[in-house]
Short mmCIF file of C-alpha atoms in Angstrom, two decimals:
data_model
loop_
_atom_site.label_atom_id
_atom_site.label_comp_id
_atom_site.label_asym_id
_atom_site.label_seq_id
_atom_site.Cartn_x
_atom_site.Cartn_y
_atom_site.Cartn_z
CA ASN A 1 36.88 -10.10 4.69
CA ALA A 2 37.73 -7.56 7.12
CA GLY A 3 41.85 -6.39 7.52
CA VAL A 4 43.76 -6.23 10.37
CA MET A 5 41.89 -3.89 12.83
CA GLN A 6 43.26 -1.87 15.45
CA ASN A 7 41.92 0.23 18.21
CA PRO A 8 41.77 3.00 19.54
CA ARG A 9 43.31 4.86 16.26
CA HIS A 10 44.36 7.82 18.64
CA LEU A 11 45.08 7.66 22.12
CA VAL A 12 46.41 10.05 24.47
CA ARG A 13 47.50 9.42 28.18
CA ARG A 14 49.22 11.62 30.57
CA ARG A 15 52.57 10.30 32.16
CA GLY A 16 52.21 7.84 34.58
CA GLN A 17 48.75 6.48 32.97
CA GLU A 18 48.71 2.91 31.33
CA ALA A 19 47.98 2.49 27.52
CA ARG A 20 46.35 -0.51 26.22
CA LEU A 21 46.45 -0.86 22.34
CA ARG A 22 43.95 -3.89 20.60
CA CYS A 23 44.86 -5.65 17.56
CA SER A 24 42.04 -7.79 16.16
CA PRO A 25 43.71 -9.94 12.81
CA MET A 26 42.73 -10.81 9.74
CA LYS A 27 40.12 -13.96 9.76
CA GLY A 28 41.97 -17.10 9.72
CA HIS A 29 45.10 -15.89 10.79
CA SER A 30 47.05 -16.55 13.93
CA HIS A 31 50.07 -14.61 14.32
CA VAL A 32 50.60 -11.23 15.23
CA TYR A 33 52.74 -9.12 15.28
CA TRP A 34 53.45 -5.54 16.80
CA TYR A 35 55.95 -2.90 15.61
CA ARG A 36 56.50 0.62 16.76
CA GLN A 37 57.11 3.85 14.68
CA LEU A 38 59.01 6.53 16.50
CA PRO A 39 59.08 9.82 15.20
CA GLU A 40 61.12 10.46 12.14
CA GLU A 41 62.50 6.78 12.70
CA GLY A 42 61.88 3.34 10.93
CA LEU A 43 59.30 0.70 11.82
CA LYS A 44 61.20 -1.34 14.86
CA PHE A 45 59.94 -4.98 15.51
CA MET A 46 58.87 -5.27 18.90
CA VAL A 47 56.90 -8.56 19.39
CA TYR A 48 55.68 -11.82 17.67
CA LEU A 49 52.89 -13.75 19.32
CA GLN A 50 50.93 -16.72 17.96
CA LYS A 51 47.53 -17.89 20.04
CA GLU A 52 48.10 -18.04 24.08
CA ASN A 53 51.89 -17.66 23.08
CA ILE A 54 54.84 -15.19 23.08
CA ILE A 55 57.14 -16.45 20.31
CA ASP A 56 59.47 -14.02 20.05
CA GLU A 57 59.90 -10.58 22.23
CA SER A 58 63.34 -9.60 21.68
CA GLY A 59 62.25 -6.15 20.41
CA MET A 60 60.67 -5.66 23.55
CA PRO A 61 61.39 -3.12 26.27
CA LYS A 62 62.45 -4.93 29.49
CA GLU A 63 60.02 -2.80 31.69
CA ARG A 64 56.62 -1.59 31.45
CA PHE A 65 55.13 -3.09 28.34
CA SER A 66 53.50 -6.59 27.81
CA ALA A 67 51.86 -8.08 25.37
CA GLU A 68 49.44 -11.08 24.76
CA PHE A 69 47.37 -12.74 22.31
CA PRO A 70 44.69 -14.88 24.13
CA LYS A 71 42.65 -18.04 22.91
CA GLU A 72 39.40 -15.54 22.51
CA GLY A 73 39.28 -11.86 21.49
CA PRO A 74 42.46 -9.59 20.31
CA SER A 75 45.85 -8.98 20.61
CA ILE A 76 46.66 -6.59 23.62
CA LEU A 77 49.69 -4.56 23.52
CA ARG A 78 50.11 -2.78 27.39
CA ILE A 79 52.33 -0.21 28.37
CA GLN A 80 52.30 0.72 32.09
CA GLN A 81 53.56 4.12 33.43
CA VAL A 82 53.68 5.90 30.33
CA VAL A 83 56.75 7.95 29.57
CA ARG A 84 56.92 10.93 26.73
CA GLY A 85 59.68 8.44 24.72
CA ASP A 86 56.67 6.04 24.25
CA SER A 87 54.86 8.46 22.13
CA ALA A 88 54.64 6.67 18.79
CA ALA A 89 52.60 4.92 16.34
CA TYR A 90 52.15 1.33 17.02
CA PHE A 91 51.55 -1.33 14.15
CA CYS A 92 50.25 -4.30 14.55
CA ALA A 93 50.69 -7.24 11.62
CA SER A 94 49.11 -10.59 10.84
CA SER A 95 49.75 -13.66 8.55
CA TRP A 96 48.35 -17.13 8.01
CA GLY A 97 51.91 -19.07 9.22
CA THR A 98 55.23 -18.75 9.47
CA GLY A 99 57.99 -17.97 7.06
CA ALA A 100 56.96 -17.68 3.85
CA TYR A 101 53.72 -15.83 4.21
CA GLU A 102 52.92 -12.38 3.87
CA GLN A 103 52.43 -9.71 6.88
CA TYR A 104 49.22 -7.80 6.87
CA PHE A 105 49.25 -4.40 8.43
CA GLY A 106 46.37 -2.52 10.42
CA PRO A 107 46.18 1.19 10.15
CA GLY A 108 48.07 1.84 13.27
CA THR A 109 47.44 3.50 17.21
CA ARG A 110 49.08 6.53 17.52
CA LEU A 111 50.21 7.13 21.31
CA THR A 112 50.56 10.70 22.58
CA VAL A 113 51.86 10.76 26.39
CA THR A 114 51.18 14.42 27.75
CA LYS B 1 71.91 -8.31 12.85
CA GLN B 2 70.20 -7.51 9.84
CA GLU B 3 70.53 -3.99 9.01
CA VAL B 4 68.52 -2.13 5.82
CA THR B 5 69.29 0.72 3.85
CA GLN B 6 67.14 2.29 1.08
CA ILE B 7 68.64 4.92 -1.28
CA PRO B 8 68.06 7.32 -2.07
CA ALA B 9 65.97 9.01 0.98
CA ALA B 10 63.49 10.86 -1.16
CA LEU B 11 63.06 11.12 -5.04
CA SER B 12 60.85 13.42 -6.91
CA VAL B 13 60.08 12.98 -10.35
CA PRO B 14 57.85 14.51 -13.07
CA GLU B 15 54.53 12.16 -14.05
CA GLY B 16 55.35 9.43 -16.31
CA GLU B 17 58.45 8.65 -15.82
CA ASN B 18 59.63 4.78 -14.86
CA LEU B 19 62.00 4.62 -11.80
CA VAL B 20 64.36 2.65 -9.75
CA LEU B 21 64.09 2.45 -6.24
CA ASN B 22 67.13 0.42 -4.26
CA CYS B 23 67.02 -1.49 -1.01
CA SER B 24 70.32 -3.12 0.10
CA PHE B 25 70.53 -5.84 3.42
CA THR B 26 73.47 -7.40 5.43
CA ASP B 27 72.46 -10.40 5.89
CA SER B 28 71.14 -12.97 3.44
CA ALA B 29 69.23 -15.41 5.26
CA ILE B 30 66.06 -14.29 4.62
CA TYR B 31 62.92 -15.98 4.70
CA ASN B 32 61.03 -13.49 1.99
CA LEU B 33 61.09 -9.46 1.30
CA GLN B 34 58.18 -7.37 1.29
CA TRP B 35 57.66 -4.07 -0.31
CA PHE B 36 55.24 -1.83 1.32
CA ARG B 37 53.82 1.65 0.67
CA GLN B 38 52.80 4.13 3.65
CA ASP B 39 51.09 7.30 3.34
CA PRO B 40 51.92 9.94 5.82
CA GLY B 41 49.91 9.29 9.01
CA LYS B 42 48.45 5.85 7.70
CA GLY B 43 49.02 2.24 8.04
CA LEU B 44 51.50 0.27 5.59
CA THR B 45 49.79 -1.48 2.58
CA SER B 46 51.95 -4.75 1.33
CA LEU B 47 52.64 -4.16 -2.77
CA LEU B 48 54.35 -7.44 -3.45
CA LEU B 49 56.40 -10.14 -1.54
CA ILE B 50 59.24 -12.30 -2.71
CA GLN B 51 59.90 -15.19 -1.52
CA SER B 52 63.44 -16.10 -0.71
CA SER B 53 63.86 -18.72 -3.82
CA GLN B 54 61.89 -16.27 -6.05
CA ARG B 55 63.86 -13.36 -8.55
CA GLU B 56 61.22 -11.35 -9.17
CA GLN B 57 57.55 -10.62 -8.85
CA THR B 58 55.07 -8.35 -10.63
CA SER B 59 51.91 -6.46 -9.68
CA GLY B 60 50.68 -4.12 -12.61
CA ARG B 61 53.04 -1.01 -13.03
CA LEU B 62 55.12 -2.75 -10.05
CA ASN B 63 58.11 -5.18 -10.57
CA ALA B 64 60.37 -6.38 -7.61
CA SER B 65 63.50 -7.87 -7.73
CA LEU B 66 65.74 -9.43 -5.29
CA ASP B 67 69.17 -10.69 -5.41
CA LYS B 68 70.04 -12.62 -1.79
CA SER B 69 73.18 -13.18 -2.11
CA SER B 70 74.02 -10.00 -2.91
CA GLY B 71 71.86 -8.72 -0.30
CA ARG B 72 69.77 -6.40 -2.97
CA SER B 73 66.50 -5.74 -4.32
CA THR B 74 64.96 -3.36 -6.56
CA LEU B 75 61.02 -2.08 -7.08
CA TYR B 76 60.81 -0.99 -10.34
CA ILE B 77 57.79 1.31 -11.19
CA ALA B 78 56.60 2.19 -14.38
CA ALA B 79 54.83 5.04 -15.81
CA SER B 80 54.66 6.87 -12.47
CA GLN B 81 51.17 8.80 -11.48
CA PRO B 82 50.74 11.56 -8.63
CA GLY B 83 48.59 8.62 -6.89
CA ASP B 84 52.18 6.99 -6.74
CA SER B 85 53.54 9.64 -4.22
CA ALA B 86 53.95 8.17 -0.70
CA THR B 87 57.17 5.93 1.21
CA TYR B 88 58.30 3.29 0.03
CA LEU B 89 59.63 0.67 2.68
CA CYS B 90 61.67 -2.25 2.22
CA ALA B 91 61.38 -5.26 4.64
CA PRO B 92 63.04 -8.72 4.54
CA ALA B 93 62.00 -11.25 6.87
CA GLU B 94 64.69 -12.80 8.90
CA GLY B 95 65.25 -16.65 8.75
CA GLY B 96 64.24 -18.09 11.90
CA SER B 97 62.41 -15.46 13.74
CA GLU B 98 59.78 -14.34 10.91
CA LYS B 99 60.41 -10.58 12.09
CA LEU B 100 60.14 -7.92 9.31
CA VAL B 101 63.59 -5.36 9.25
CA PHE B 102 62.74 -2.33 7.98
CA GLY B 103 64.61 0.20 5.95
CA LYS B 104 63.95 4.15 6.59
CA GLY B 105 62.40 4.03 3.05
CA THR B 106 62.38 6.53 -0.08
CA LYS B 107 59.83 9.17 -0.15
CA LEU B 108 58.46 9.64 -3.20
CA THR B 109 56.78 12.42 -5.14
CA VAL B 110 55.37 12.24 -8.45
CA ASN B 111 54.60 15.75 -9.66
CA PRO B 112 51.80 16.49 -12.11
#
């Protein structure tokens, strides 16, 4: 059973470009979470999605960031018009259900904005 | 707002020692608490999950305890090995929102 998969593992974008980060949850998992780890800081929650629904986006910046988890295919975290401050490691986690279930993390996408 | 503190921030021990990592959180209304390890430049590996109704959980040389009412969890590592060197993260899952709230971690170095 493959774990949580994220791609690309490393992404370099120039200021003003768009970044698309993909996350495929573990087989059978329908809950996806995105977290961001800024340099020298702890991981911060961004958004929680179930298939076709955003459940909690309280950690998402109000502008330029969006997330989706379509009925078919991976979850996508999209960052428009990237700035240097967006450089970070972005981690995706998935779980089987709500509440008491363990979250399993992917290897992360390291975004560098030049 | 949930805040998580991990003490110590860094720890260096000789191989073979037993050690305790501490985690405290401000809001006791949690679903569960997970302990992770993170190796440099890598993702998170889940070590243990303690449900809010449980007091402790064990896996191999690892034992985690949870005192929800006082907002504390500890991770005990027995007979430490150089391969245990990593950053250890504590993350309670907020009740009602599913999200994990992370501390800044304890960076552990086990010297051969």
